[in-house]
Amino acid sequence: MSDQPAFIALRGLKRRFRLGDTIIRALDGIDLDIQRGELLCLMGPSGSGKTTLLNVLGGLDRPDEGSITVDGLQIERLDANALAHYRRQKVGFVFQTFNLIPTMTALENVEFPMIFAGTPVAERRRRAMELLEQVGLGDRMHHKPTELSGGQQQRVALARALVNAPQIVLGDEPTGNLDTKTGEEIMILLSGLNRLGQTIVIVTHDPRISAHATRTVHMLDGCIVSEEIAPL
């Protein structure tokens, strides 16, 4: 790994949830460095804490203890408005369930995040069309989600995640609702973005997905138990 300061540095992260009379230690003292340009897979069984870790990194949740530094910014210290700005400008999210707006076309779905970023209308349209072409949907951009296959919907979601040029793309089981062939196609797209320098962190339980990673971190009971670096 580089001697330079980590692009993302997680230190002493703890997150607890109460379930009846039981305290769930979703994160139990996580220390992790992620370098710029990595494609990192977080693996582990259900309940291991990997999605919680992704959520605190993305600013969707806050840790109870510890620090999260992204490119020099300590995001656990941000107020609600600054955290919303961080999510909007620095992070692109790709979810298992696509989370597309059903009444909007693919083009409108991709344009939507740029409205909140204050991007002019003509620029929104240009960038959305360019990204849909990039993910192979140039001929489907005026179709609504119900007129698209699962793989096509995930491609729209990926284009939407990239539209504000985020520093980090976070994927929570992005191939979980797809068949094997389509899931592999999505991972090839993500790997291609990674080779161009995009930092990507993916939660998965599928070892086939981790085959695309530059590093795989294994979690259990809120802790990191091992990691594997892909051969050069």
C-alpha atoms as a PDB file:
ATOM      1  CA  MET A   1       0.000   0.000   0.000  1.00  0.00           C
ATOM      2  CA  SER A   2       1.078   3.641  -0.457  1.00  0.00           C
ATOM      3  CA  ASP A   3       2.994   5.558   2.196  1.00  0.00           C
ATOM      4  CA  GLN A   4       0.701   8.516   1.521  1.00  0.00           C
ATOM      5  CA  PRO A   5      -2.120   9.238   3.997  1.00  0.00           C
ATOM      6  CA  ALA A   6      -5.121   7.039   3.291  1.00  0.00           C
ATOM      7  CA  PHE A   7      -7.845   8.533   1.115  1.00  0.00           C
ATOM      8  CA  ILE A   8     -10.373   7.074   3.583  1.00  0.00           C
ATOM      9  CA  ALA A   9      -9.355   6.376   7.192  1.00  0.00           C
ATOM     10  CA  LEU A  10     -11.746   4.705   9.636  1.00  0.00           C
ATOM     11  CA  ARG A  11     -10.601   4.636  13.263  1.00  0.00           C
ATOM     12  CA  GLY A  12     -12.238   2.968  16.248  1.00  0.00           C
ATOM     13  CA  LEU A  13     -15.687   2.871  14.656  1.00  0.00           C
ATOM     14  CA  LYS A  14     -18.441   1.609  16.929  1.00  0.00           C
ATOM     15  CA  ARG A  15     -22.164   1.435  16.205  1.00  0.00           C
ATOM     16  CA  ARG A  16     -24.670  -0.193  18.507  1.00  0.00           C
ATOM     17  CA  PHE A  17     -28.381  -0.893  18.150  1.00  0.00           C
ATOM     18  CA  ARG A  18     -30.869  -1.970  20.803  1.00  0.00           C
ATOM     19  CA  LEU A  19     -33.079  -4.932  19.936  1.00  0.00           C
ATOM     20  CA  GLY A  20     -35.435  -5.423  22.883  1.00  0.00           C
ATOM     21  CA  ASP A  21     -33.182  -6.047  25.857  1.00  0.00           C
ATOM     22  CA  THR A  22     -30.193  -6.915  23.651  1.00  0.00           C
ATOM     23  CA  ILE A  23     -27.466  -4.542  22.475  1.00  0.00           C
ATOM     24  CA  ILE A  24     -26.278  -5.383  18.961  1.00  0.00           C
ATOM     25  CA  ARG A  25     -22.677  -4.355  18.323  1.00  0.00           C
ATOM     26  CA  ALA A  26     -22.978  -3.757  14.583  1.00  0.00           C
ATOM     27  CA  LEU A  27     -19.513  -2.186  14.497  1.00  0.00           C
ATOM     28  CA  ASP A  28     -17.155  -3.056  17.301  1.00  0.00           C
ATOM     29  CA  GLY A  29     -14.008  -0.979  16.885  1.00  0.00           C
ATOM     30  CA  ILE A  30     -13.298  -0.935  13.149  1.00  0.00           C
ATOM     31  CA  ASP A  31      -9.941   0.370  11.901  1.00  0.00           C
ATOM     32  CA  LEU A  32      -9.598   0.433   8.116  1.00  0.00           C
ATOM     33  CA  ASP A  33      -7.679   2.423   5.491  1.00  0.00           C
ATOM     34  CA  ILE A  34      -8.924   2.633   1.906  1.00  0.00           C
ATOM     35  CA  GLN A  35      -6.632   4.065  -0.747  1.00  0.00           C
ATOM     36  CA  ARG A  36      -7.812   6.211  -3.638  1.00  0.00           C
ATOM     37  CA  GLY A  37      -8.548   4.025  -6.639  1.00  0.00           C
ATOM     38  CA  GLU A  38      -9.249   0.789  -4.752  1.00  0.00           C
ATOM     39  CA  LEU A  39     -12.107  -1.542  -5.532  1.00  0.00           C
ATOM     40  CA  LEU A  40     -12.744  -2.876  -2.037  1.00  0.00           C
ATOM     41  CA  CYS A  41     -15.191  -5.674  -1.273  1.00  0.00           C
ATOM     42  CA  LEU A  42     -16.671  -6.040   2.225  1.00  0.00           C
ATOM     43  CA  MET A  43     -17.699  -9.642   2.770  1.00  0.00           C
ATOM     44  CA  GLY A  44     -19.297 -11.494   5.643  1.00  0.00           C
ATOM     45  CA  PRO A  45     -22.477 -13.264   6.729  1.00  0.00           C
ATOM     46  CA  SER A  46     -25.733 -11.430   7.390  1.00  0.00           C
ATOM     47  CA  GLY A  47     -25.379  -9.388  10.558  1.00  0.00           C
ATOM     48  CA  SER A  48     -21.599  -9.067  10.330  1.00  0.00           C
ATOM     49  CA  GLY A  49     -21.762  -5.264  10.114  1.00  0.00           C
ATOM     50  CA  LYS A  50     -20.766  -4.728   6.506  1.00  0.00           C
ATOM     51  CA  THR A  51     -23.865  -2.723   5.489  1.00  0.00           C
ATOM     52  CA  THR A  52     -23.634  -0.642   8.677  1.00  0.00           C
ATOM     53  CA  LEU A  53     -20.025   0.139   7.785  1.00  0.00           C
ATOM     54  CA  LEU A  54     -21.077   1.166   4.278  1.00  0.00           C
ATOM     55  CA  ASN A  55     -23.846   3.377   5.690  1.00  0.00           C
ATOM     56  CA  VAL A  56     -21.578   5.284   8.082  1.00  0.00           C
ATOM     57  CA  LEU A  57     -18.990   5.736   5.325  1.00  0.00           C
ATOM     58  CA  GLY A  58     -21.689   7.122   3.034  1.00  0.00           C
ATOM     59  CA  GLY A  59     -23.075   9.498   5.657  1.00  0.00           C
ATOM     60  CA  LEU A  60     -26.411   7.650   5.851  1.00  0.00           C
ATOM     61  CA  ASP A  61     -25.764   6.799   9.517  1.00  0.00           C
ATOM     62  CA  ARG A  62     -23.493   8.094  12.267  1.00  0.00           C
ATOM     63  CA  PRO A  63     -21.125   6.053  14.410  1.00  0.00           C
ATOM     64  CA  ASP A  64     -21.501   6.084  18.193  1.00  0.00           C
ATOM     65  CA  GLU A  65     -17.722   6.318  18.537  1.00  0.00           C
ATOM     66  CA  GLY A  66     -14.717   6.737  16.273  1.00  0.00           C
ATOM     67  CA  SER A  67     -13.757   8.841  13.276  1.00  0.00           C
ATOM     68  CA  ILE A  68     -14.296   8.723   9.503  1.00  0.00           C
ATOM     69  CA  THR A  69     -11.878  10.824   7.462  1.00  0.00           C
ATOM     70  CA  VAL A  70     -12.467  11.099   3.712  1.00  0.00           C
ATOM     71  CA  ASP A  71      -9.870  13.079   1.760  1.00  0.00           C
ATOM     72  CA  GLY A  72      -9.053  15.046   4.915  1.00  0.00           C
ATOM     73  CA  LEU A  73     -12.701  15.702   5.871  1.00  0.00           C
ATOM     74  CA  GLN A  74     -13.917  14.256   9.175  1.00  0.00           C
ATOM     75  CA  ILE A  75     -17.483  13.433   8.283  1.00  0.00           C
ATOM     76  CA  GLU A  76     -18.615  12.298  11.747  1.00  0.00           C
ATOM     77  CA  ARG A  77     -18.250  15.945  12.819  1.00  0.00           C
ATOM     78  CA  LEU A  78     -20.505  17.341  10.083  1.00  0.00           C
ATOM     79  CA  ASP A  79     -23.917  18.781  10.879  1.00  0.00           C
ATOM     80  CA  ALA A  80     -26.982  17.579   8.953  1.00  0.00           C
ATOM     81  CA  ASN A  81     -26.651  20.143   6.136  1.00  0.00           C
ATOM     82  CA  ALA A  82     -22.938  19.532   5.627  1.00  0.00           C
ATOM     83  CA  LEU A  83     -23.524  15.776   5.706  1.00  0.00           C
ATOM     84  CA  ALA A  84     -26.209  16.106   3.017  1.00  0.00           C
ATOM     85  CA  HIS A  85     -23.726  18.092   0.905  1.00  0.00           C
ATOM     86  CA  TYR A  86     -21.116  15.372   1.406  1.00  0.00           C
ATOM     87  CA  ARG A  87     -23.550  12.692   0.232  1.00  0.00           C
ATOM     88  CA  ARG A  88     -24.656  14.759  -2.754  1.00  0.00           C
ATOM     89  CA  GLN A  89     -21.208  15.824  -3.964  1.00  0.00           C
ATOM     90  CA  LYS A  90     -18.788  13.127  -2.823  1.00  0.00           C
ATOM     91  CA  VAL A  91     -20.659   9.813  -2.801  1.00  0.00           C
ATOM     92  CA  GLY A  92     -22.570   7.804  -5.391  1.00  0.00           C
ATOM     93  CA  PHE A  93     -24.851   5.024  -4.118  1.00  0.00           C
ATOM     94  CA  VAL A  94     -25.864   1.828  -5.935  1.00  0.00           C
ATOM     95  CA  PHE A  95     -28.413  -0.317  -4.089  1.00  0.00           C
ATOM     96  CA  GLN A  96     -29.615  -3.879  -4.487  1.00  0.00           C
ATOM     97  CA  THR A  97     -33.186  -2.688  -5.121  1.00  0.00           C
ATOM     98  CA  PHE A  98     -32.188  -0.033  -7.741  1.00  0.00           C
ATOM     99  CA  ASN A  99     -34.310   2.700  -6.025  1.00  0.00           C
ATOM    100  CA  LEU A 100     -35.363   4.293  -9.309  1.00  0.00           C
ATOM    101  CA  ILE A 101     -38.339   6.660  -9.438  1.00  0.00           C
ATOM    102  CA  PRO A 102     -41.012   4.654 -11.315  1.00  0.00           C
ATOM    103  CA  THR A 103     -42.755   7.655 -12.908  1.00  0.00           C
ATOM    104  CA  MET A 104     -39.537   8.968 -14.470  1.00  0.00           C
ATOM    105  CA  THR A 105     -37.712   7.761 -17.565  1.00  0.00           C
ATOM    106  CA  ALA A 106     -34.164   6.445 -17.330  1.00  0.00           C
ATOM    107  CA  LEU A 107     -32.915   9.833 -18.513  1.00  0.00           C
ATOM    108  CA  GLU A 108     -34.963  11.709 -15.915  1.00  0.00           C
ATOM    109  CA  ASN A 109     -33.792   9.346 -13.159  1.00  0.00           C
ATOM    110  CA  VAL A 110     -30.162  10.054 -14.014  1.00  0.00           C
ATOM    111  CA  GLU A 111     -30.775  13.789 -14.273  1.00  0.00           C
ATOM    112  CA  PHE A 112     -32.564  13.946 -10.923  1.00  0.00           C
ATOM    113  CA  PRO A 113     -29.534  14.193  -8.544  1.00  0.00           C
ATOM    114  CA  MET A 114     -28.137  17.083 -10.589  1.00  0.00           C
ATOM    115  CA  ILE A 115     -31.194  19.191  -9.805  1.00  0.00           C
ATOM    116  CA  PHE A 116     -30.135  19.322  -6.141  1.00  0.00           C
ATOM    117  CA  ALA A 117     -26.551  20.043  -7.170  1.00  0.00           C
ATOM    118  CA  GLY A 118     -27.768  23.130  -9.052  1.00  0.00           C
ATOM    119  CA  THR A 119     -26.600  21.904 -12.469  1.00  0.00           C
ATOM    120  CA  PRO A 120     -28.115  23.885 -15.400  1.00  0.00           C
ATOM    121  CA  VAL A 121     -30.803  22.075 -17.397  1.00  0.00           C
ATOM    122  CA  ALA A 122     -28.812  21.711 -20.623  1.00  0.00           C
ATOM    123  CA  GLU A 123     -25.782  20.357 -18.756  1.00  0.00           C
ATOM    124  CA  ARG A 124     -27.983  17.913 -16.825  1.00  0.00           C
ATOM    125  CA  ARG A 125     -29.377  16.524 -20.048  1.00  0.00           C
ATOM    126  CA  ARG A 126     -25.959  16.279 -21.717  1.00  0.00           C
ATOM    127  CA  ARG A 127     -24.298  14.485 -18.808  1.00  0.00           C
ATOM    128  CA  ALA A 128     -27.225  12.108 -18.259  1.00  0.00           C
ATOM    129  CA  MET A 129     -27.301  11.114 -21.932  1.00  0.00           C
ATOM    130  CA  GLU A 130     -23.523  10.630 -21.967  1.00  0.00           C
ATOM    131  CA  LEU A 131     -23.587   8.354 -18.921  1.00  0.00           C
ATOM    132  CA  LEU A 132     -26.492   6.278 -20.232  1.00  0.00           C
ATOM    133  CA  GLU A 133     -24.548   5.786 -23.459  1.00  0.00           C
ATOM    134  CA  GLN A 134     -21.524   4.783 -21.372  1.00  0.00           C
ATOM    135  CA  VAL A 135     -23.473   2.031 -19.569  1.00  0.00           C
ATOM    136  CA  GLY A 136     -24.970   0.760 -22.830  1.00  0.00           C
ATOM    137  CA  LEU A 137     -28.472   2.250 -22.577  1.00  0.00           C
ATOM    138  CA  GLY A 138     -28.382   4.873 -25.291  1.00  0.00           C
ATOM    139  CA  ASP A 139     -31.414   3.258 -26.935  1.00  0.00           C
ATOM    140  CA  ARG A 140     -33.424   2.911 -23.697  1.00  0.00           C
ATOM    141  CA  MET A 141     -33.061   6.315 -22.075  1.00  0.00           C
ATOM    142  CA  HIS A 142     -36.691   7.308 -22.644  1.00  0.00           C
ATOM    143  CA  HIS A 143     -38.072   4.118 -21.077  1.00  0.00           C
ATOM    144  CA  LYS A 144     -39.442   3.964 -17.537  1.00  0.00           C
ATOM    145  CA  PRO A 145     -38.150   1.407 -15.003  1.00  0.00           C
ATOM    146  CA  THR A 146     -41.081  -0.970 -15.561  1.00  0.00           C
ATOM    147  CA  GLU A 147     -40.069  -1.154 -19.242  1.00  0.00           C
ATOM    148  CA  LEU A 148     -36.493  -2.175 -18.364  1.00  0.00           C
ATOM    149  CA  SER A 149     -34.995  -5.466 -17.228  1.00  0.00           C
ATOM    150  CA  GLY A 150     -33.354  -5.761 -13.826  1.00  0.00           C
ATOM    151  CA  GLY A 151     -29.905  -5.449 -15.358  1.00  0.00           C
ATOM    152  CA  GLN A 152     -30.946  -2.383 -17.325  1.00  0.00           C
ATOM    153  CA  GLN A 153     -32.407  -0.793 -14.193  1.00  0.00           C
ATOM    154  CA  GLN A 154     -29.129  -1.371 -12.348  1.00  0.00           C
ATOM    155  CA  ARG A 155     -27.256   0.254 -15.228  1.00  0.00           C
ATOM    156  CA  VAL A 156     -29.519   3.299 -14.856  1.00  0.00           C
ATOM    157  CA  ALA A 157     -28.805   3.288 -11.117  1.00  0.00           C
ATOM    158  CA  LEU A 158     -25.073   3.133 -11.822  1.00  0.00           C
ATOM    159  CA  ALA A 159     -25.285   6.056 -14.253  1.00  0.00           C
ATOM    160  CA  ARG A 160     -27.245   8.011 -11.626  1.00  0.00           C
ATOM    161  CA  ALA A 161     -24.583   7.227  -9.006  1.00  0.00           C
ATOM    162  CA  LEU A 162     -21.867   8.661 -11.280  1.00  0.00           C
ATOM    163  CA  VAL A 163     -23.647  11.752 -12.491  1.00  0.00           C
ATOM    164  CA  ASN A 164     -22.225  14.189  -9.910  1.00  0.00           C
ATOM    165  CA  ALA A 165     -18.685  12.818 -10.416  1.00  0.00           C
ATOM    166  CA  PRO A 166     -18.423  11.393  -6.874  1.00  0.00           C
ATOM    167  CA  GLN A 167     -15.101  10.611  -5.226  1.00  0.00           C
ATOM    168  CA  ILE A 168     -16.506   7.303  -3.944  1.00  0.00           C
ATOM    169  CA  VAL A 169     -19.073   4.848  -5.310  1.00  0.00           C
ATOM    170  CA  LEU A 170     -20.697   2.659  -2.655  1.00  0.00           C
ATOM    171  CA  GLY A 171     -22.555  -0.490  -3.678  1.00  0.00           C
ATOM    172  CA  ASP A 172     -24.785  -2.412  -1.270  1.00  0.00           C
ATOM    173  CA  GLU A 173     -25.211  -5.869  -2.870  1.00  0.00           C
ATOM    174  CA  PRO A 174     -25.475  -4.190  -6.306  1.00  0.00           C
ATOM    175  CA  THR A 175     -25.818  -7.551  -8.063  1.00  0.00           C
ATOM    176  CA  GLY A 176     -28.024  -9.190  -5.420  1.00  0.00           C
ATOM    177  CA  ASN A 177     -31.242  -9.021  -7.459  1.00  0.00           C
ATOM    178  CA  LEU A 178     -29.614 -10.007 -10.749  1.00  0.00           C
ATOM    179  CA  ASP A 179     -28.940 -13.339 -12.395  1.00  0.00           C
ATOM    180  CA  THR A 180     -25.328 -14.500 -12.605  1.00  0.00           C
ATOM    181  CA  LYS A 181     -24.682 -13.293 -16.176  1.00  0.00           C
ATOM    182  CA  THR A 182     -26.219  -9.868 -15.606  1.00  0.00           C
ATOM    183  CA  GLY A 183     -24.432  -9.494 -12.274  1.00  0.00           C
ATOM    184  CA  GLU A 184     -21.139 -10.226 -14.005  1.00  0.00           C
ATOM    185  CA  GLU A 185     -21.916  -7.547 -16.610  1.00  0.00           C
ATOM    186  CA  ILE A 186     -22.501  -4.974 -13.850  1.00  0.00           C
ATOM    187  CA  MET A 187     -19.230  -5.954 -12.169  1.00  0.00           C
ATOM    188  CA  ILE A 188     -17.370  -5.598 -15.472  1.00  0.00           C
ATOM    189  CA  LEU A 189     -18.751  -2.060 -15.712  1.00  0.00           C
ATOM    190  CA  LEU A 190     -17.661  -1.289 -12.137  1.00  0.00           C
ATOM    191  CA  SER A 191     -14.232  -2.817 -12.747  1.00  0.00           C
ATOM    192  CA  GLY A 192     -13.825  -0.652 -15.830  1.00  0.00           C
ATOM    193  CA  LEU A 193     -14.632   2.457 -13.800  1.00  0.00           C
ATOM    194  CA  ASN A 194     -12.138   1.340 -11.175  1.00  0.00           C
ATOM    195  CA  ARG A 195      -9.404   0.967 -13.790  1.00  0.00           C
ATOM    196  CA  LEU A 196     -10.061   4.603 -14.717  1.00  0.00           C
ATOM    197  CA  GLY A 197      -9.356   5.577 -11.095  1.00  0.00           C
ATOM    198  CA  GLN A 198     -12.788   5.459  -9.427  1.00  0.00           C
ATOM    199  CA  THR A 199     -12.744   4.429  -5.758  1.00  0.00           C
ATOM    200  CA  ILE A 200     -15.419   1.785  -5.178  1.00  0.00           C
ATOM    201  CA  VAL A 201     -16.539  -0.005  -2.011  1.00  0.00           C
ATOM    202  CA  ILE A 202     -18.971  -2.905  -2.423  1.00  0.00           C
ATOM    203  CA  VAL A 203     -20.815  -4.987   0.154  1.00  0.00           C
ATOM    204  CA  THR A 204     -21.397  -8.541  -1.036  1.00  0.00           C
ATOM    205  CA  HIS A 205     -21.689 -12.119   0.176  1.00  0.00           C
ATOM    206  CA  ASP A 206     -20.865 -13.515  -3.273  1.00  0.00           C
ATOM    207  CA  PRO A 207     -17.232 -14.636  -3.743  1.00  0.00           C
ATOM    208  CA  ARG A 208     -17.629 -14.256  -7.506  1.00  0.00           C
ATOM    209  CA  ILE A 209     -18.016 -10.513  -6.985  1.00  0.00           C
ATOM    210  CA  SER A 210     -14.911 -10.311  -4.837  1.00  0.00           C
ATOM    211  CA  ALA A 211     -12.930 -11.758  -7.753  1.00  0.00           C
ATOM    212  CA  HIS A 212     -13.108  -8.261  -9.284  1.00  0.00           C
ATOM    213  CA  ALA A 213     -11.775  -6.529  -6.163  1.00  0.00           C
ATOM    214  CA  THR A 214      -8.307  -5.134  -5.605  1.00  0.00           C
ATOM    215  CA  ARG A 215      -8.808  -6.047  -1.921  1.00  0.00           C
ATOM    216  CA  THR A 216     -11.380  -8.040   0.022  1.00  0.00           C
ATOM    217  CA  VAL A 217     -12.076  -7.434   3.723  1.00  0.00           C
ATOM    218  CA  HIS A 218     -13.924 -10.113   5.693  1.00  0.00           C
ATOM    219  CA  MET A 219     -16.155  -9.087   8.609  1.00  0.00           C
ATOM    220  CA  LEU A 220     -17.728 -11.041  11.461  1.00  0.00           C
ATOM    221  CA  ASP A 221     -19.669  -9.757  14.489  1.00  0.00           C
ATOM    222  CA  GLY A 222     -18.822  -6.125  13.785  1.00  0.00           C
ATOM    223  CA  CYS A 223     -15.085  -6.745  13.426  1.00  0.00           C
ATOM    224  CA  ILE A 224     -12.621  -7.165  10.576  1.00  0.00           C
ATOM    225  CA  VAL A 225     -11.252 -10.696  10.819  1.00  0.00           C
ATOM    226  CA  SER A 226      -9.103 -10.956   7.675  1.00  0.00           C
ATOM    227  CA  GLU A 227      -8.281  -9.360   4.343  1.00  0.00           C
ATOM    228  CA  GLU A 228      -6.948 -10.453   0.982  1.00  0.00           C
ATOM    229  CA  ILE A 229      -5.098  -8.311  -1.559  1.00  0.00           C
ATOM    230  CA  ALA A 230      -5.541  -9.310  -5.189  1.00  0.00           C
ATOM    231  CA  PRO A 231      -2.341 -10.314  -6.974  1.00  0.00           C
ATOM    232  CA  LEU A 232      -0.934  -7.753  -9.364  1.00  0.00           C
END
